[in-house]
């Protein structure tokens, strides 16, 4: 039994929520292990060399085209290996009544997700090997700068180009809520470009809200499953939390943090590639059969940094929560919206300390509610 369970029995989670979250975590771990094992296998068996030669033959020895063929095959095999887990995850959501999506629609989403991933990875990987060939000395620095430019452009266009591939959005047409948002924004001395209704209900029964985009595309998106089932004061509390992210410039800060980590990542990748060439694993830096090695370096780095990045995210979430407490008349609707969200999304209110530390980007619901209650008491 975990610490959280023994100390707070009254706020314990239902066995259903515990089971759902435990399976979700195992799925994540299994997916990660299979993916990494495949990359390691490619390297130690030398299958990656075979795959490179195959790609070169298919591409009539054209390097750029061969890089793409190699990447396509790598992603296709990875998808095939992980597909069982993806399908299981889909069935899991259905069996816990968290998803309303039909198999056909889900398969279509899978196909679209694969294509979007292929296009994005294609751009990044082509750029990477082009720079390695053009500038073997400084490729990592130049690619990092280009990569960050792409990343920022992507963050900007995501709400208008990427998200609509999977969900429909429309401007919020609720006058009362718009008025509440204007008042909240005036209080914050800022302006968010828009609030959008995020039509999640076609696929899921879960509710969510987020602040997305950069500059002209900066917007708050609110799930219709939240808009249609929560009281105006509760939606206002959720809006105030998202506005807190905006006021505290969390997207900008996260991008800056990411850019530092990515720079370190590219520097480390350069070292790893040089080590591999020096030890005759590959003939040259630009041998794209080394892509699994690059992918493993990135995976290892993100795994090592995951607890720290999650801790940073939880810090931001607490800041946005505090902003919400300050902006709304009473913390009661915040507390009730948290409880509703936990129930609706089958979230664990009191995950074990370790699970929260390693995996959660948001503080435990029980802690967020406790913070709101403490704030409410301090105000009276
Ligand atoms: Zn948040």
XYZ file of C-alpha atoms and ligand atoms in Angstrom:
381
model
C 0.000 0.000 0.000
C 1.281 3.433 -0.882
C 1.793 6.382 1.390
C -1.058 8.327 -0.191
C -3.446 5.452 0.346
C -2.600 4.987 4.008
C -2.697 8.655 4.913
C -5.835 9.668 3.035
C -8.237 6.744 3.057
C -11.317 8.979 2.817
C -10.284 10.420 -0.552
C -9.134 7.053 -1.921
C -9.877 6.238 -5.523
C -12.336 3.681 -6.810
C -10.860 0.283 -7.744
C -12.028 1.075 -11.281
C -9.935 4.274 -11.481
C -6.936 2.508 -9.970
C -7.182 -0.348 -12.439
C -7.643 1.944 -15.459
C -4.618 4.071 -14.556
C -2.471 1.071 -13.716
C -3.176 -0.509 -17.123
C -2.504 2.841 -18.839
C 0.902 3.070 -17.160
C 1.817 -0.492 -18.107
C 0.794 0.158 -21.698
C 3.087 3.186 -21.758
C 5.991 1.200 -20.321
C 5.439 -1.748 -22.693
C 5.226 0.543 -25.723
C 8.472 2.229 -24.673
C 10.297 -1.057 -24.047
C 9.238 -2.600 -27.386
C 10.177 0.568 -29.290
C 13.621 0.820 -27.674
C 14.274 -2.932 -28.008
C 13.551 -2.703 -31.744
C 16.076 0.143 -32.186
C 18.739 -1.720 -30.171
C 18.094 -4.895 -32.165
C 18.532 -3.028 -35.469
C 21.942 -1.801 -34.300
C 23.401 -4.950 -32.751
C 22.250 -7.327 -35.492
C 23.360 -5.017 -38.285
C 19.837 -5.131 -39.771
C 20.041 -1.351 -39.986
C 22.794 -1.726 -42.635
C 20.613 -4.114 -44.602
C 17.699 -1.669 -44.349
C 19.943 1.199 -45.551
C 21.138 -0.808 -48.579
C 17.570 -1.789 -49.351
C 16.495 1.877 -49.144
C 19.371 2.948 -51.432
C 18.398 0.318 -54.023
C 14.715 1.349 -53.894
C 15.756 5.007 -54.250
C 18.087 4.324 -57.215
C 21.067 5.325 -55.030
C 19.631 8.837 -54.503
C 20.729 9.783 -50.964
C 17.886 12.166 -50.075
C 15.201 9.796 -51.324
C 16.912 6.847 -49.617
C 16.854 8.686 -46.253
C 13.098 9.053 -46.665
C 12.585 5.394 -47.675
C 14.658 4.271 -44.683
C 12.677 6.522 -42.313
C 9.380 5.337 -43.776
C 10.313 1.678 -43.246
C 11.570 2.382 -39.720
C 8.319 4.140 -38.764
C 6.192 1.495 -40.494
C 7.833 -1.416 -38.663
C 7.680 0.495 -35.347
C 3.980 1.157 -35.916
C 3.366 -2.516 -36.736
C 5.185 -3.603 -33.560
C 3.253 -1.169 -31.368
C -0.093 -1.586 -33.095
C -1.251 -4.297 -30.710
C -0.761 -1.915 -27.778
C -2.517 0.905 -29.615
C -5.498 -1.322 -30.335
C -5.543 -2.520 -26.730
C -5.529 1.127 -25.552
C -8.502 1.835 -27.838
C -10.392 -1.180 -26.458
C -9.513 -0.089 -22.922
C -11.077 3.360 -23.405
C -14.178 1.695 -24.839
C -14.486 -0.818 -22.026
C -14.252 1.910 -19.369
C -16.878 3.930 -21.298
C -14.370 6.736 -21.828
C -14.502 6.492 -25.603
C -17.463 6.608 -27.983
C -15.329 6.187 -31.089
C -16.095 3.485 -33.612
C -13.337 1.216 -34.889
C -13.419 2.771 -38.386
C -13.019 6.291 -37.080
C -10.201 5.144 -34.787
C -8.390 3.403 -37.664
C -8.730 6.561 -39.750
C -7.200 8.596 -36.883
C -4.344 6.076 -36.676
C -3.665 6.458 -40.404
C -3.754 10.260 -40.184
C -1.505 10.203 -37.115
C 1.003 8.036 -38.966
C 1.036 10.352 -41.981
C 1.414 13.506 -39.878
C 4.263 11.834 -37.962
C 5.909 10.754 -41.219
C 5.764 14.281 -42.676
C 7.133 15.934 -39.513
C 9.843 13.299 -38.959
C 10.638 13.429 -42.687
C 11.340 17.168 -42.581
C 13.483 16.873 -39.433
C 15.483 13.826 -40.557
C 16.118 15.128 -44.100
C 17.294 18.430 -42.641
C 19.521 16.597 -40.179
C 21.346 14.431 -42.736
C 21.551 17.307 -45.214
C 23.374 19.399 -42.582
C 25.610 16.470 -41.556
C 26.716 16.212 -45.183
C 27.057 19.958 -45.744
C 28.713 20.844 -42.466
C 30.147 17.796 -40.640
C 31.755 20.102 -38.042
C 28.821 22.295 -37.037
C 25.807 20.296 -38.186
C 24.505 19.842 -34.641
C 24.490 23.576 -33.906
C 22.933 24.572 -37.241
C 20.355 21.778 -37.110
C 19.452 22.805 -33.567
C 18.799 26.406 -34.684
C 16.706 25.254 -37.674
C 14.910 22.715 -35.502
C 13.919 25.374 -32.956
C 12.656 27.621 -35.778
C 10.511 24.738 -37.021
C 9.326 23.964 -33.499
C 8.160 27.553 -32.948
C 6.453 27.650 -36.352
C 4.732 24.371 -35.500
C 3.541 25.660 -32.111
C 2.083 28.621 -33.974
C 0.256 26.702 -36.693
C -0.764 23.691 -34.556
C -4.173 25.093 -33.461
C -5.150 25.992 -37.033
C -3.452 23.213 -39.032
C -2.614 20.187 -36.882
C -5.420 19.918 -34.293
C -8.229 20.275 -36.907
C -6.916 17.105 -38.595
C -8.288 15.179 -35.604
C -10.971 17.402 -34.037
C -13.455 20.076 -35.065
C -13.255 23.500 -33.442
C -15.603 26.448 -33.540
C -15.592 29.863 -31.824
C -17.451 29.834 -28.519
C -20.925 31.317 -29.026
C -21.959 31.530 -25.375
C -22.470 35.233 -24.497
C -22.379 34.701 -20.721
C -19.052 32.850 -20.898
C -17.542 35.371 -23.300
C -18.485 38.173 -20.901
C -16.885 36.288 -18.001
C -13.707 35.779 -20.024
C -13.510 39.484 -20.946
C -13.821 40.380 -17.248
C -11.137 37.828 -16.308
C -8.858 39.110 -19.080
C -9.313 42.728 -18.006
C -8.415 41.724 -14.496
C -5.281 40.079 -15.936
C -4.479 43.099 -18.113
C -4.121 40.807 -21.103
C -6.092 39.458 -24.001
C -6.404 35.965 -25.398
C -7.335 35.975 -29.085
C -10.168 33.576 -28.754
C -11.987 30.821 -26.983
C -12.972 27.775 -28.989
C -15.380 24.927 -28.546
C -13.389 21.717 -28.965
C -15.719 18.990 -30.250
C -14.325 16.089 -28.311
C -17.696 14.387 -27.753
C -17.639 12.765 -31.214
C -14.884 10.507 -29.910
C -14.627 10.652 -26.139
C -16.589 11.190 -22.951
C -13.554 12.768 -21.243
C -13.333 16.520 -20.661
C -10.351 18.791 -21.093
C -9.236 22.366 -21.637
C -5.989 23.912 -22.802
C -4.134 27.046 -23.769
C -2.583 26.585 -27.209
C -0.786 28.452 -29.987
C 1.559 31.390 -30.175
C 0.948 35.024 -31.118
C -2.005 35.339 -33.465
C -3.066 31.731 -32.893
C -2.972 31.912 -29.066
C -6.321 30.576 -27.859
C -8.090 28.700 -25.101
C -9.849 25.525 -26.203
C -12.635 24.038 -24.080
C -14.043 20.548 -24.638
C -17.758 20.464 -25.492
C -18.052 17.667 -22.922
C -17.099 20.322 -20.345
C -19.068 23.231 -21.831
C -22.308 21.236 -21.957
C -22.151 19.639 -18.511
C -20.536 22.137 -16.144
C -22.050 25.177 -14.418
C -20.970 28.600 -15.776
C -18.995 29.277 -12.573
C -17.156 25.959 -12.986
C -16.262 26.727 -16.616
C -15.133 30.170 -15.486
C -12.785 28.521 -12.955
C -11.298 26.340 -15.732
C -10.936 29.406 -17.975
C -9.204 31.285 -15.145
C -6.706 28.438 -14.769
C -5.908 28.490 -18.525
C -5.603 32.274 -18.382
C -3.107 31.739 -15.548
C -0.885 29.818 -17.976
C -1.150 32.740 -20.395
C -0.397 35.411 -17.768
C 2.608 33.492 -16.452
C 3.889 32.953 -20.034
C 4.148 29.214 -19.550
C 4.262 28.353 -23.276
C 7.166 30.749 -23.891
C 9.041 29.503 -20.815
C 8.553 25.881 -21.868
C 9.865 26.637 -25.367
C 12.962 28.309 -23.874
C 13.522 25.328 -21.590
C 13.023 22.933 -24.516
C 15.527 24.851 -26.616
C 18.190 24.465 -23.913
C 17.508 20.742 -23.570
C 17.467 20.267 -27.355
C 20.797 22.053 -27.714
C 22.293 19.675 -25.168
C 20.619 16.784 -27.015
C 22.165 17.728 -30.380
C 25.566 18.199 -28.744
C 25.283 14.736 -27.161
C 24.065 13.232 -30.456
C 27.163 14.591 -32.199
C 29.396 12.942 -29.582
C 27.538 9.636 -29.880
C 27.792 9.643 -33.690
C 31.518 10.437 -33.585
C 32.052 7.665 -31.041
C 30.225 5.204 -33.325
C 32.296 6.208 -36.358
C 35.572 6.065 -34.367
C 34.660 2.543 -33.263
C 33.847 1.457 -36.842
C 30.141 0.900 -36.231
C 29.533 3.155 -39.233
C 31.863 4.336 -41.962
C 30.863 7.979 -41.813
C 28.714 10.449 -39.906
C 26.269 10.779 -42.804
C 25.536 7.022 -42.947
C 21.814 7.176 -42.191
C 21.880 3.597 -40.879
C 22.869 5.393 -37.641
C 19.359 6.864 -37.295
C 18.348 4.259 -34.643
C 21.352 5.390 -32.594
C 20.176 9.006 -32.811
C 16.649 7.979 -31.874
C 17.946 6.008 -28.873
C 20.029 8.992 -27.722
C 16.941 11.211 -27.853
C 14.846 8.562 -26.068
C 17.420 8.084 -23.290
C 17.681 11.835 -22.763
C 13.928 12.364 -22.569
C 13.560 9.418 -20.214
C 16.241 10.820 -17.889
C 14.692 14.279 -17.955
C 11.067 13.172 -17.662
C 10.836 13.446 -13.843
C 12.417 16.916 -13.870
C 10.219 18.140 -16.738
C 7.121 16.767 -15.026
C 8.132 18.528 -11.799
C 8.501 21.778 -13.758
C 5.089 21.247 -15.357
C 3.489 20.617 -11.937
C 5.073 23.858 -10.696
C 3.444 25.720 -13.607
C 0.106 24.046 -12.935
C 0.188 25.150 -9.291
C 0.970 28.683 -10.455
C -2.007 28.625 -12.862
C -4.235 27.258 -10.077
C -3.192 30.076 -7.727
C -3.929 32.559 -10.475
C -7.412 31.050 -10.801
C -8.037 31.296 -7.021
C -7.135 35.000 -7.129
C -9.340 35.742 -10.133
C -12.605 34.055 -9.240
C -15.099 35.136 -6.604
C -15.074 31.842 -4.715
C -12.946 28.692 -4.905
C -16.013 26.445 -4.567
C -16.633 26.132 -8.348
C -12.927 25.360 -8.843
C -13.162 22.501 -6.335
C -16.359 21.113 -7.837
C -14.921 21.317 -11.377
C -11.834 19.384 -10.224
C -13.995 16.686 -8.653
C -16.160 16.453 -11.759
C -13.111 16.220 -14.043
C -11.548 13.471 -11.925
C -14.746 11.453 -12.015
C -15.408 12.022 -15.714
C -11.827 11.206 -16.804
C -11.404 8.356 -14.316
C -8.313 10.104 -12.955
C -6.607 9.028 -9.755
C -7.176 11.705 -7.129
C -4.461 10.289 -4.913
C -1.792 8.557 -7.008
C 1.157 7.148 -5.089
C 3.982 9.574 -4.438
C 6.244 7.771 -6.932
C 3.704 7.619 -9.698
C 3.024 11.344 -9.321
C 6.737 12.187 -9.276
C 7.640 10.139 -12.343
C 4.628 10.298 -14.611
C 2.293 13.164 -13.775
C 2.472 16.556 -15.485
C -0.279 17.827 -13.169
C -0.395 17.754 -9.352
C -2.705 15.105 -7.882
C -6.350 16.277 -7.883
C -6.472 15.751 -4.096
C -3.599 18.240 -3.692
C -5.146 20.785 -6.055
C -8.427 20.587 -4.133
C -6.593 20.859 -0.797
C -4.735 23.961 -2.044
C -8.034 25.549 -3.118
C -9.618 24.764 0.271
C -6.636 26.271 2.095
C -6.883 29.374 -0.070
C -10.625 29.631 0.631
C -10.044 29.363 4.401
C -7.316 32.024 4.300
C -9.678 34.443 2.561
C -12.409 34.132 5.222
Zn -3.031 23.710 -16.641
